[in-house]
Coordinates of N, CA and C in Angstrom, one line a residue:
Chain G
X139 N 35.7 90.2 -118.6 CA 34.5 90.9 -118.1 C 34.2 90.3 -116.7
X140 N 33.6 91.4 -115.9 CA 33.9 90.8 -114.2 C 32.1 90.4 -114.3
X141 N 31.7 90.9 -114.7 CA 29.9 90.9 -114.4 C 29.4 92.2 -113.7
X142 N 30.6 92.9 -113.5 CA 30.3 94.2 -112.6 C 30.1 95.3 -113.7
X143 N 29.5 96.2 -113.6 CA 29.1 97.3 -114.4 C 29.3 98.4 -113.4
X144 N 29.7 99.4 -113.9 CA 29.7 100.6 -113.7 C 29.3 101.6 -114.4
X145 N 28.1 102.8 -113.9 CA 28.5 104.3 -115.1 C 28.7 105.4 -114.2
X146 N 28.5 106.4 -114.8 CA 29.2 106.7 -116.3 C 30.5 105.7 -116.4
X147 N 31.4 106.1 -117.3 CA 32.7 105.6 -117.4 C 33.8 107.0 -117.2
X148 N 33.2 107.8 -117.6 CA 33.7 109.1 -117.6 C 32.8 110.7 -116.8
X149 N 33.8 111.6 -116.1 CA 32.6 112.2 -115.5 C 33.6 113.5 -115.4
X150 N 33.3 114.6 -115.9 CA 33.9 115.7 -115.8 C 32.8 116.8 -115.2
X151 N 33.8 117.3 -114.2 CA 32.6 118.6 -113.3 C 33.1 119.7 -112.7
X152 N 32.7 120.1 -112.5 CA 33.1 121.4 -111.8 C 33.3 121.6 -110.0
X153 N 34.1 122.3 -109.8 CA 34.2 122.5 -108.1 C 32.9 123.1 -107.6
X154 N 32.6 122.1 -106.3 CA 31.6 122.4 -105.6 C 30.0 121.7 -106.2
X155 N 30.1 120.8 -107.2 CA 29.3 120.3 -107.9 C 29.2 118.8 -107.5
X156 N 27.6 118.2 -107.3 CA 27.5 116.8 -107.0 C 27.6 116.1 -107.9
X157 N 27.8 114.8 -107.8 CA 27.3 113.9 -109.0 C 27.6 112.4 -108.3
X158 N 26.8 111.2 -109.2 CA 26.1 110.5 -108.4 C 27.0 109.3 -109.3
X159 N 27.6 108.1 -109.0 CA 28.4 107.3 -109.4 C 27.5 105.8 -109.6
X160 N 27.1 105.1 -110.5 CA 26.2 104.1 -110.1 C 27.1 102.4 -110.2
X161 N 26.7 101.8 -109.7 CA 27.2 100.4 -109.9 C 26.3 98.8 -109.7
X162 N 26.3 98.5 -110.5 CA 25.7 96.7 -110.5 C 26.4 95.6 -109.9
X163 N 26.3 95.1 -109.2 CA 27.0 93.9 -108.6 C 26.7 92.9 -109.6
X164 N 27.9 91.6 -109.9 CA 27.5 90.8 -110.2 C 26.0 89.8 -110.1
X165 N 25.8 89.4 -111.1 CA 24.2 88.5 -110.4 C 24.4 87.4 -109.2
X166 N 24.1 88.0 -108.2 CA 24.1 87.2 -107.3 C 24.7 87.9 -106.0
X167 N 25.5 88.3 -105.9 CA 26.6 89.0 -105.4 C 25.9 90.0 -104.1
X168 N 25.7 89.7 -102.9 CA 25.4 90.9 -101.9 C 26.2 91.8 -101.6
X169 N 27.2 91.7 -101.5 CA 28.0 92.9 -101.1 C 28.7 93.6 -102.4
X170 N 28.7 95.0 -102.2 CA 29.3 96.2 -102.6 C 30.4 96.7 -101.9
X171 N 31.5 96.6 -102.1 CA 32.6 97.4 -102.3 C 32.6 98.9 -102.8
X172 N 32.9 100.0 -102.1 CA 33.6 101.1 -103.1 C 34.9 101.4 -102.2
X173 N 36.0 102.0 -104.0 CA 37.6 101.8 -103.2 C 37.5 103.6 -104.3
X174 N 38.6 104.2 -104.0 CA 38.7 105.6 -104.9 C 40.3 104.9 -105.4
X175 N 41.0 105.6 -106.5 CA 42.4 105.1 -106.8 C 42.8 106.3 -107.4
X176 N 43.7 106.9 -106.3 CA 44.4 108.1 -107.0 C 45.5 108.0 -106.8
X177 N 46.6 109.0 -107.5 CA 48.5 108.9 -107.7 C 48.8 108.9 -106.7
X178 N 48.4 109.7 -105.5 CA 48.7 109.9 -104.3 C 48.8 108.9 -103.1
X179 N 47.5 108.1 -103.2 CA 46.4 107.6 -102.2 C 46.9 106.2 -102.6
X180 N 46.8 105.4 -103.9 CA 46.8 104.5 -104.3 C 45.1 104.0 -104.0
X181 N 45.2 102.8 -103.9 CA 43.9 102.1 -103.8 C 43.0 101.8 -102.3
X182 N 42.0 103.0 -102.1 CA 41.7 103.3 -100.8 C 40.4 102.9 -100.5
X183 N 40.0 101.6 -100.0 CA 38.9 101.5 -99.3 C 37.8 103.1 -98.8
X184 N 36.7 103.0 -99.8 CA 35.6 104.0 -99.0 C 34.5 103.0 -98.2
X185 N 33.6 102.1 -98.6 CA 32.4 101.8 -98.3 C 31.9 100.2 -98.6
X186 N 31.4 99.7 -97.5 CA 30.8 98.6 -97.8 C 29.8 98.1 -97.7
X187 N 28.7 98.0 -98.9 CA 27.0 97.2 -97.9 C 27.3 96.0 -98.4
X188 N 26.6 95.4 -97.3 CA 25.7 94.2 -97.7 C 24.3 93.9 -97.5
X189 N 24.0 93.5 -98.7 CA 22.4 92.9 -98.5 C 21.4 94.7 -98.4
X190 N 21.9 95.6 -98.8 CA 21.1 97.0 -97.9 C 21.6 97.6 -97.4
X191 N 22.8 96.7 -96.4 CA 22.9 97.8 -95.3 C 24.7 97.8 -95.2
X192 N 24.7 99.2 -94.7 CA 26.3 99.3 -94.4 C 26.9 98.9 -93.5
X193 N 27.9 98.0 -94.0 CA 29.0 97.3 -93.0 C 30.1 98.2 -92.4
X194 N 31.0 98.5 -93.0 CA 32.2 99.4 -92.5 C 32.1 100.7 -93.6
X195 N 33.1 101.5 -93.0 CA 33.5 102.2 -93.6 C 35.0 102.6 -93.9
X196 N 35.5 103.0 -94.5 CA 37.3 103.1 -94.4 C 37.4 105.1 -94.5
X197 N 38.2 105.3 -95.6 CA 38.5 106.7 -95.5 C 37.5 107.9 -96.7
X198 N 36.2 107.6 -96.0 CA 35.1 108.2 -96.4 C 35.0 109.6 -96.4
X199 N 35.2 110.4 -96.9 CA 34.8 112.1 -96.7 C 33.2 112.5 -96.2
X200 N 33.1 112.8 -95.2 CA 31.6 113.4 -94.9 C 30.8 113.7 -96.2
X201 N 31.9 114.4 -97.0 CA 31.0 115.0 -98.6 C 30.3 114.0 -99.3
X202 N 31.4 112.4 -99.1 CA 30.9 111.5 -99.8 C 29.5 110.2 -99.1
X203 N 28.5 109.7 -100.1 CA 27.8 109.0 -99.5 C 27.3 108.2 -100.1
X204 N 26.9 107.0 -99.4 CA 26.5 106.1 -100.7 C 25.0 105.3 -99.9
X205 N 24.9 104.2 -100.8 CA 23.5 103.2 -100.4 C 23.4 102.0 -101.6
X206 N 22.6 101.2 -100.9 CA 22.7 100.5 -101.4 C 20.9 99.7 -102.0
X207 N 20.6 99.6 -102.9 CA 19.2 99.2 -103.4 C 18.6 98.2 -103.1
X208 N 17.0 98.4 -103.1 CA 16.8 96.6 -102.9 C 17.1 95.9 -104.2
X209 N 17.4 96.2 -105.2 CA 17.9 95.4 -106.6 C 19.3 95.3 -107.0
X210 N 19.7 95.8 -105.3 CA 21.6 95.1 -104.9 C 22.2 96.0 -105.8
X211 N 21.9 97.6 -106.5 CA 22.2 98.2 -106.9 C 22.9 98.6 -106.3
X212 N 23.9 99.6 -106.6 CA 24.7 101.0 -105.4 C 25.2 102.3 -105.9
X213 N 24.9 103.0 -105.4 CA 25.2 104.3 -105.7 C 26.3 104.9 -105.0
X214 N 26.8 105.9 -105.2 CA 27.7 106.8 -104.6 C 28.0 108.2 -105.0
X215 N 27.6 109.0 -103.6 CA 27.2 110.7 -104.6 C 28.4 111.0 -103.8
X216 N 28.8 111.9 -104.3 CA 30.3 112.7 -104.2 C 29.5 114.4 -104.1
X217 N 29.6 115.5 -103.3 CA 29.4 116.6 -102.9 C 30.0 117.7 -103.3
X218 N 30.1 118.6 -102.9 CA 30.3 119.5 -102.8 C 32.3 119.6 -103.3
X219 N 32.2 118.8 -104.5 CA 33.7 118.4 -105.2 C 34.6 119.5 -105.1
X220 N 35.7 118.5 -105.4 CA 37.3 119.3 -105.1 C 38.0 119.1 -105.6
X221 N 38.8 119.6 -106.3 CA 40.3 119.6 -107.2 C 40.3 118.2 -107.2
X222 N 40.6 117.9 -105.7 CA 41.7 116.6 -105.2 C 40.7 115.1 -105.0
X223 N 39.2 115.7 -105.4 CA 38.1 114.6 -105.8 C 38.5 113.5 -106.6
X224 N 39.3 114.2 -108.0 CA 39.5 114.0 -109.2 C 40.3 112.7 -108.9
X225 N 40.0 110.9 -109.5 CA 40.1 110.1 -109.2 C 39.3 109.2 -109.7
X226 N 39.9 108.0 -109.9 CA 39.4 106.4 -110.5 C 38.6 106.0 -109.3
X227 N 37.1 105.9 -109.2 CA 36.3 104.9 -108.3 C 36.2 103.8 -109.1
X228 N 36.2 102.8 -108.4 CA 35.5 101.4 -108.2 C 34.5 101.0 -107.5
X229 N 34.1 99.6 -108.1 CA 33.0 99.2 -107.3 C 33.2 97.4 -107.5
X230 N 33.5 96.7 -106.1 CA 33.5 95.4 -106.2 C 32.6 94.9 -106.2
X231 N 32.3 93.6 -106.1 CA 31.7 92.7 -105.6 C 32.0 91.3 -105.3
X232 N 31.3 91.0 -103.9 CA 31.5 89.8 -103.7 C 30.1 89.2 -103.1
X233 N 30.4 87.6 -103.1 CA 29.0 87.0 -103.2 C 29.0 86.7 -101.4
X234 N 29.6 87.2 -100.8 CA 29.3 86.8 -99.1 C 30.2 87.4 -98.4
X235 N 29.8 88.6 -97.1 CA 31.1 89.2 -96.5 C 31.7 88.2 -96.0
X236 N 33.0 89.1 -95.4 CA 34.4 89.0 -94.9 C 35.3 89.0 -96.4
X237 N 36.5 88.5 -96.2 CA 37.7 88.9 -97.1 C 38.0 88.3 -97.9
X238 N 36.9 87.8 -98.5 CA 36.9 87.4 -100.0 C 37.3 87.9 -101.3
X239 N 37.5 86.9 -102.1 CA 37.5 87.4 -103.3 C 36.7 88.6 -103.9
X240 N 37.0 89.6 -104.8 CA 36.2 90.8 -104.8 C 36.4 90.9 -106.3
X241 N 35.2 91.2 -106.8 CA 35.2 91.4 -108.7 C 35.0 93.0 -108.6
X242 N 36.0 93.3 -109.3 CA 35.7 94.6 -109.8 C 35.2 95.1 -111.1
X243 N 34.7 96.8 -111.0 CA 34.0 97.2 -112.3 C 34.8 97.7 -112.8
X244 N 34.9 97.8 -114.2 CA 35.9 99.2 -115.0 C 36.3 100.7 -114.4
X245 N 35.3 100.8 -113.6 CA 35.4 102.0 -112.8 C 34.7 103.4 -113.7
X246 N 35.1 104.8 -112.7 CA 34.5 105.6 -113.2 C 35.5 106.8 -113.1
X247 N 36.3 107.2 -114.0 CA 37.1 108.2 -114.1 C 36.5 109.7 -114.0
X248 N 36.5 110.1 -113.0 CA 36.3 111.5 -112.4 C 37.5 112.7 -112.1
X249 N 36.8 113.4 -113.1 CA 37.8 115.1 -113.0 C 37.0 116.1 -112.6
X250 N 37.3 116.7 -112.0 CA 37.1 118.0 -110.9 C 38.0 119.3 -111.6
X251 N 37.0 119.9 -112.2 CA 37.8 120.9 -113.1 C 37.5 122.7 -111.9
Chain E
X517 N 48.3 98.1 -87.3 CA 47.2 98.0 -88.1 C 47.9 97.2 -89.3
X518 N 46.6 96.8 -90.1 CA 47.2 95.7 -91.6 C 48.0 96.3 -92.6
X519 N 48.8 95.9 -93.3 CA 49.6 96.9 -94.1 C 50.1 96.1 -95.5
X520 N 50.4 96.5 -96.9 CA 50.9 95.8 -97.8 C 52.1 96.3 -98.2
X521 N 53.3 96.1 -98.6 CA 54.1 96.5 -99.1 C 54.8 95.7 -100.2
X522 N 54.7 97.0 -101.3 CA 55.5 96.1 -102.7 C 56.5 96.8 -102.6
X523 N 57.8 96.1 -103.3 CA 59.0 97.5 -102.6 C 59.2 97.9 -103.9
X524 N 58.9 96.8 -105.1 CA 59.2 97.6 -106.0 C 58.3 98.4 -106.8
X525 N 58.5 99.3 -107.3 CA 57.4 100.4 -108.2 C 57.6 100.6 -109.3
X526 N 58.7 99.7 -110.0 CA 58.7 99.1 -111.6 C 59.6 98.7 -112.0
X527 N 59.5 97.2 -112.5 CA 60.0 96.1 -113.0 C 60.0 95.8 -114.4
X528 N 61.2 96.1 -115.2 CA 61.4 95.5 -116.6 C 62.3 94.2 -116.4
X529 N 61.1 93.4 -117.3 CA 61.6 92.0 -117.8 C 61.6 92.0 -119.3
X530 N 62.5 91.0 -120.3 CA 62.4 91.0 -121.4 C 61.5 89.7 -121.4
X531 N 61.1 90.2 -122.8 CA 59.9 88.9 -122.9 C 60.7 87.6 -122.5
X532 N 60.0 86.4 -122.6 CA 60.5 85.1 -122.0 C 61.3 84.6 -121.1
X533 N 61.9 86.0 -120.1 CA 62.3 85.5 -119.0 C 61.2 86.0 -118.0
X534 N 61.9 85.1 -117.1 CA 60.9 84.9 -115.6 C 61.1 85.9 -115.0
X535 N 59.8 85.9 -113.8 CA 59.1 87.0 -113.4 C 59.1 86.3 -111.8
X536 N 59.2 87.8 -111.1 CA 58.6 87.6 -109.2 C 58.9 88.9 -108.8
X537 N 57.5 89.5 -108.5 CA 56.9 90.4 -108.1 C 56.9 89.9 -106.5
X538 N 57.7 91.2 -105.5 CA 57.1 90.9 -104.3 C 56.2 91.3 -103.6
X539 N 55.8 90.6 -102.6 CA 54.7 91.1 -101.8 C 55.1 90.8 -99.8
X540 N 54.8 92.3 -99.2 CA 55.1 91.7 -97.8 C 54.0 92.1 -96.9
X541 N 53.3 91.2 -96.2 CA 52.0 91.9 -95.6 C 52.1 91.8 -94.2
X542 N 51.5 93.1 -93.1 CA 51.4 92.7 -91.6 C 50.0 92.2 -91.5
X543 N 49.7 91.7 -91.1 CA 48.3 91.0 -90.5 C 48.5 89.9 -89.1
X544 N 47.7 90.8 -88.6 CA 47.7 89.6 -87.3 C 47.7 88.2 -86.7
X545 N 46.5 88.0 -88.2 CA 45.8 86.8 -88.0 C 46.3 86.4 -89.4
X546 N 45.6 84.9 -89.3 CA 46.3 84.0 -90.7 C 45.3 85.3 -92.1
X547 N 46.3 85.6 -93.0 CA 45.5 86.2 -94.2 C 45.0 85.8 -95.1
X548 N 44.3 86.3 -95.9 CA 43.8 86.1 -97.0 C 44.4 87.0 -98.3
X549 N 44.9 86.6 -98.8 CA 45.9 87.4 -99.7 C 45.3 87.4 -101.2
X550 N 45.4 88.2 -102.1 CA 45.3 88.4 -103.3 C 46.4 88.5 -104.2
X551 N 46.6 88.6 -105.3 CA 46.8 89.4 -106.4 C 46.2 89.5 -107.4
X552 N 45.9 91.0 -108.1 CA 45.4 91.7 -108.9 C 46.2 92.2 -110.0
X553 N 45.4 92.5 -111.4 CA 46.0 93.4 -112.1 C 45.5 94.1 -112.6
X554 N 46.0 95.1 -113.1 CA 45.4 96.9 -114.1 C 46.0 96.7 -115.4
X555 N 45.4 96.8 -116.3 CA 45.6 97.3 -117.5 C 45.1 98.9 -117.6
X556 N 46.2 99.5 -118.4 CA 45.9 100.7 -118.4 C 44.6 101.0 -118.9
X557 N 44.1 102.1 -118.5 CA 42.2 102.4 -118.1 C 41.3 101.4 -118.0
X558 N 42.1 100.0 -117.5 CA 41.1 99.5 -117.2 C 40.7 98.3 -115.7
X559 N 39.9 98.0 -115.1 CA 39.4 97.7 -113.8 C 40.4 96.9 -113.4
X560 N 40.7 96.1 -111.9 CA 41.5 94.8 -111.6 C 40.8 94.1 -111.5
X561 N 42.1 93.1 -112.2 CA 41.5 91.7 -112.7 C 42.3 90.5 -111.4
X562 N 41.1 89.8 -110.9 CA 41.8 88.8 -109.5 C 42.9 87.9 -110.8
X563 N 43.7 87.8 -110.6 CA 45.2 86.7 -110.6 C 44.5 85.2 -109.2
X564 N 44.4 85.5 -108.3 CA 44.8 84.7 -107.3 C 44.4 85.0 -106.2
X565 N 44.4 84.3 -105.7 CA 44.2 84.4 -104.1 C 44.7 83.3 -103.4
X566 N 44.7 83.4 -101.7 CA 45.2 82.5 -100.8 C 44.6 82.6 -99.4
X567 N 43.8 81.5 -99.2 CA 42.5 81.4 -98.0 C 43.4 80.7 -97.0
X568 N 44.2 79.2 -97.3 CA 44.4 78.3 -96.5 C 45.2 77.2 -97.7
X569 N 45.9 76.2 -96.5 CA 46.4 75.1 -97.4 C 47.3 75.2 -97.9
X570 N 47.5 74.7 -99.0 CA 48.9 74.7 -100.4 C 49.5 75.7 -100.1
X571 N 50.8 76.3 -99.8 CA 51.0 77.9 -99.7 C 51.6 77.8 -101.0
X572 N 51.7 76.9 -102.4 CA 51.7 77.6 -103.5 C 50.3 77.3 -104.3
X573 N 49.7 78.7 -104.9 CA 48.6 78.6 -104.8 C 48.9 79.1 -107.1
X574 N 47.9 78.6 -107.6 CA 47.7 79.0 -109.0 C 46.8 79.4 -109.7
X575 N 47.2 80.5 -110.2 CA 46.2 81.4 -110.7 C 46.1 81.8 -112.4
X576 N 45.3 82.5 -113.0 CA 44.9 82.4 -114.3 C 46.2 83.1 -114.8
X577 N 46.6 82.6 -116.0 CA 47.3 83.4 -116.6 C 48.9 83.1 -116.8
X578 N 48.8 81.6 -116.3 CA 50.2 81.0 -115.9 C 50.7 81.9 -114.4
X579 N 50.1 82.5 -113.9 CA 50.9 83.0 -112.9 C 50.6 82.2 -111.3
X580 N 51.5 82.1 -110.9 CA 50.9 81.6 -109.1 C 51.8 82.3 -107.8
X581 N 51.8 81.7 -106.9 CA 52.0 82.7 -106.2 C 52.1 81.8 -104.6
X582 N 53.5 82.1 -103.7 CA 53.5 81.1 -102.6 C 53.9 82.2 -101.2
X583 N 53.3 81.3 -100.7 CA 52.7 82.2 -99.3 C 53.6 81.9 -98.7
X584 N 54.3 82.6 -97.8 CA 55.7 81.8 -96.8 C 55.1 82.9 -95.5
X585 N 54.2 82.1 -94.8 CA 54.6 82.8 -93.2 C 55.2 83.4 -92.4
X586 N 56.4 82.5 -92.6 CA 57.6 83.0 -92.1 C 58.6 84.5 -92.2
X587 N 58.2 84.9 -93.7 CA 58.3 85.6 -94.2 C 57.4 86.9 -94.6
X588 N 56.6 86.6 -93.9 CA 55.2 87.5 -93.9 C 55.0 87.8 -95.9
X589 N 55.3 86.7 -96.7 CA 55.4 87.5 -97.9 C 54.7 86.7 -98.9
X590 N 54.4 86.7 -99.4 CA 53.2 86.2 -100.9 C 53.7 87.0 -102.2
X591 N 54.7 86.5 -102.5 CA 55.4 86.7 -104.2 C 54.8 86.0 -105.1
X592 N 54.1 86.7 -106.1 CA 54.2 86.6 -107.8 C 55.0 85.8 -108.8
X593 N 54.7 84.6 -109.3 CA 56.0 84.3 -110.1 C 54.8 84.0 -111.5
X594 N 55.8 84.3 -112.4 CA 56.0 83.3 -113.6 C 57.2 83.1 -114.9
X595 N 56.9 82.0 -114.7 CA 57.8 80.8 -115.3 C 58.6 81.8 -116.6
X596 N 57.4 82.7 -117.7 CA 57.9 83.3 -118.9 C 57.2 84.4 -119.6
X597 N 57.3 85.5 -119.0 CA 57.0 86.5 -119.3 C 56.0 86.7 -121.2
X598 N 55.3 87.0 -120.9 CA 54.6 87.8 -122.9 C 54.5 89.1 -122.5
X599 N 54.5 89.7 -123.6 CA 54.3 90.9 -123.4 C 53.3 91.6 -123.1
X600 N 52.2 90.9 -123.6 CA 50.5 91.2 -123.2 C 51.2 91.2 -121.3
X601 N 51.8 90.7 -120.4 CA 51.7 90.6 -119.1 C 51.6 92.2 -118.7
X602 N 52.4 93.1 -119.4 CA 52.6 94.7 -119.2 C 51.5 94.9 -118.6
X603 N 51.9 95.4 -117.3 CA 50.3 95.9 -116.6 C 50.8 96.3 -115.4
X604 N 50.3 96.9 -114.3 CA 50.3 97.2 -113.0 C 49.8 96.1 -111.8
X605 N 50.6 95.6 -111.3 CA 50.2 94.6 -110.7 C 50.3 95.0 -108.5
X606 N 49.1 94.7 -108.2 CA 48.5 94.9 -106.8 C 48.3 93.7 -106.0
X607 N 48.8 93.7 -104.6 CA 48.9 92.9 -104.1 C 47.9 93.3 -102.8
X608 N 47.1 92.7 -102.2 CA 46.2 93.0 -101.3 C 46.1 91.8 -100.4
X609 N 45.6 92.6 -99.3 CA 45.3 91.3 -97.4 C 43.6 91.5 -97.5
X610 N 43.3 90.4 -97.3 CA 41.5 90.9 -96.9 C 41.2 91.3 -95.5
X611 N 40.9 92.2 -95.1 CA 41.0 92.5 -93.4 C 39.7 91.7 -93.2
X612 N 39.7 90.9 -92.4 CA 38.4 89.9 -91.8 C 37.2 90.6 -91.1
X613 N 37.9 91.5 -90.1 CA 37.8 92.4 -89.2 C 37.0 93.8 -89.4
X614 N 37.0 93.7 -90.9 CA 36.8 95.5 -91.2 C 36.0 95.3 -92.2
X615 N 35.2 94.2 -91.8 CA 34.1 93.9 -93.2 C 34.0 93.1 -94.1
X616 N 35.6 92.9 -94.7 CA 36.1 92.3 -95.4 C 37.1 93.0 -96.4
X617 N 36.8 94.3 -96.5 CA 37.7 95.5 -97.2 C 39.2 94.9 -97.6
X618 N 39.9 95.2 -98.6 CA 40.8 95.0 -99.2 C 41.7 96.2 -99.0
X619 N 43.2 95.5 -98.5 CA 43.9 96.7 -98.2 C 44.8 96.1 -99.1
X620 N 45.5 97.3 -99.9 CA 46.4 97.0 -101.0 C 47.6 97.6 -100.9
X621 N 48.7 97.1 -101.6 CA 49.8 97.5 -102.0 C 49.6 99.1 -103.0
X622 N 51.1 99.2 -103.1 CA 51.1 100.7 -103.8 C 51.3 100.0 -105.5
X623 N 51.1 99.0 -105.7 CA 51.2 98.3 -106.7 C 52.9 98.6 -107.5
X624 N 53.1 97.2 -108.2 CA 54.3 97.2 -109.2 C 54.1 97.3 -110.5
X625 N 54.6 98.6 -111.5 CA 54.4 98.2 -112.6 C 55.5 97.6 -113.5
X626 N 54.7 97.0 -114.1 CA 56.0 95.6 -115.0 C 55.8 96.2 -116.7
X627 N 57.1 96.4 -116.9 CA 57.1 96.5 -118.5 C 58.0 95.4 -118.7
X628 N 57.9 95.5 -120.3 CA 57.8 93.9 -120.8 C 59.2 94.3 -121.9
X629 N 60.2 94.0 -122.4 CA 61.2 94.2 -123.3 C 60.9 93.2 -124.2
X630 N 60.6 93.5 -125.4 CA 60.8 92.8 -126.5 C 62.1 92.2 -126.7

């Protein structure tokens, strides 16, 4: 067990339908990670805050958006979904940017029906 | 730009023989390297990493793992395969540069022969 939580675990929806991804960083941990992992793509950097605020970004879709809480929570809403949405998110954590070590959550398996 | 390459995309070993998973990374600057694993439906688990120092570096699980510069490459070893090892295994650079973001391999998966 990483200390990272993720929900749902499972998330089935429909095209053109939102829905909102949550995640817990380890206790302690400022920065958030999100990566998407599909057959195609493999394991693709989306989004990083720390402490609040967003650091980078990698191969982020306009549709997609995320934030981060003052209780170092993090969300991530997904839009206006697509077939090719359908994919394994994660959510790391680490306790201090740059290119650290990163704990990951179980993730959240998402289908786009 | 930074890049990972595993060349292989699936490796059977029989149980109790030895194991080495490759890894070849571009990075500009000195890296920071990982290895990770998947169990099927479930999250990656860090194996290892490599900041500085020792370029053979040891990680949970009996597995370790040695950096050769020269080689741009950070391979996977262990000594004696179990079969619990079966899993998908990811090799990742930390880009310094980009946050800290984790760029990964297309990962190798390892089955295990009784």
């Amino acid at each position: 067990d990483s200390g990272v939580t993720q929900t749902p675990k499972h998330l089935i929806t429909a095209t053109g339908q939102r829905v909102t991804l949550r995640c817990s960083p380890r206790s302690g941990d400022l920065s958030v990670y999100w990566y998407q992992q599909s057959l195609d793509q493999g394991l693709q950097f989306l989004i990083h805050y720390y402490n609040g605020e967003e650091r980078a970004k990698g191969n982020i879709l306009e549709r997609f958006s995320a934030q981060q809480f003052p209780d170092l929570h993090s969300e991530l809403n997904l839009s206006s979904l697509e077939l090719g949405d359908s994919a394994l998110y994660f959510c790391a954590s680490s306790a201090r940017q740059g290119p650290y070590e990163q704990y990951f959550g179980p993730g959240t398996r998402l289908t786009v029906t | 730009a930074q890049s990972v390459t595993q060349p292989d995309i699936h490796i059977t070993v029989s149980e109790g023989a030895s194991l080495e998973l490759r890894c070849n990374y571009s990075y500009g600057a000195t890296p920071y390297l990982f290895w990770y694993v998947q169990s099927p439906g479930q999250g990656l688990q860090l194996l290892l990493k490599y900041f500085s120092g020792d370029t053979l570096v040891q990680g949970i699980k009996g597995f370790e793992a040695e950096f050769k510069r020269s080689q741009s490459s950070f391979n996977l070893r262990k000594p004696s395969v179990h079969w619990s090892d079966a899993a998908e295994y990811f090799c990742a650079v930390g880009a310094y540069n980009q946050g800290g973001k984790l760029i990964f391999g297309q990962g190798t998966e390892l089955s295990v022969k009784p």
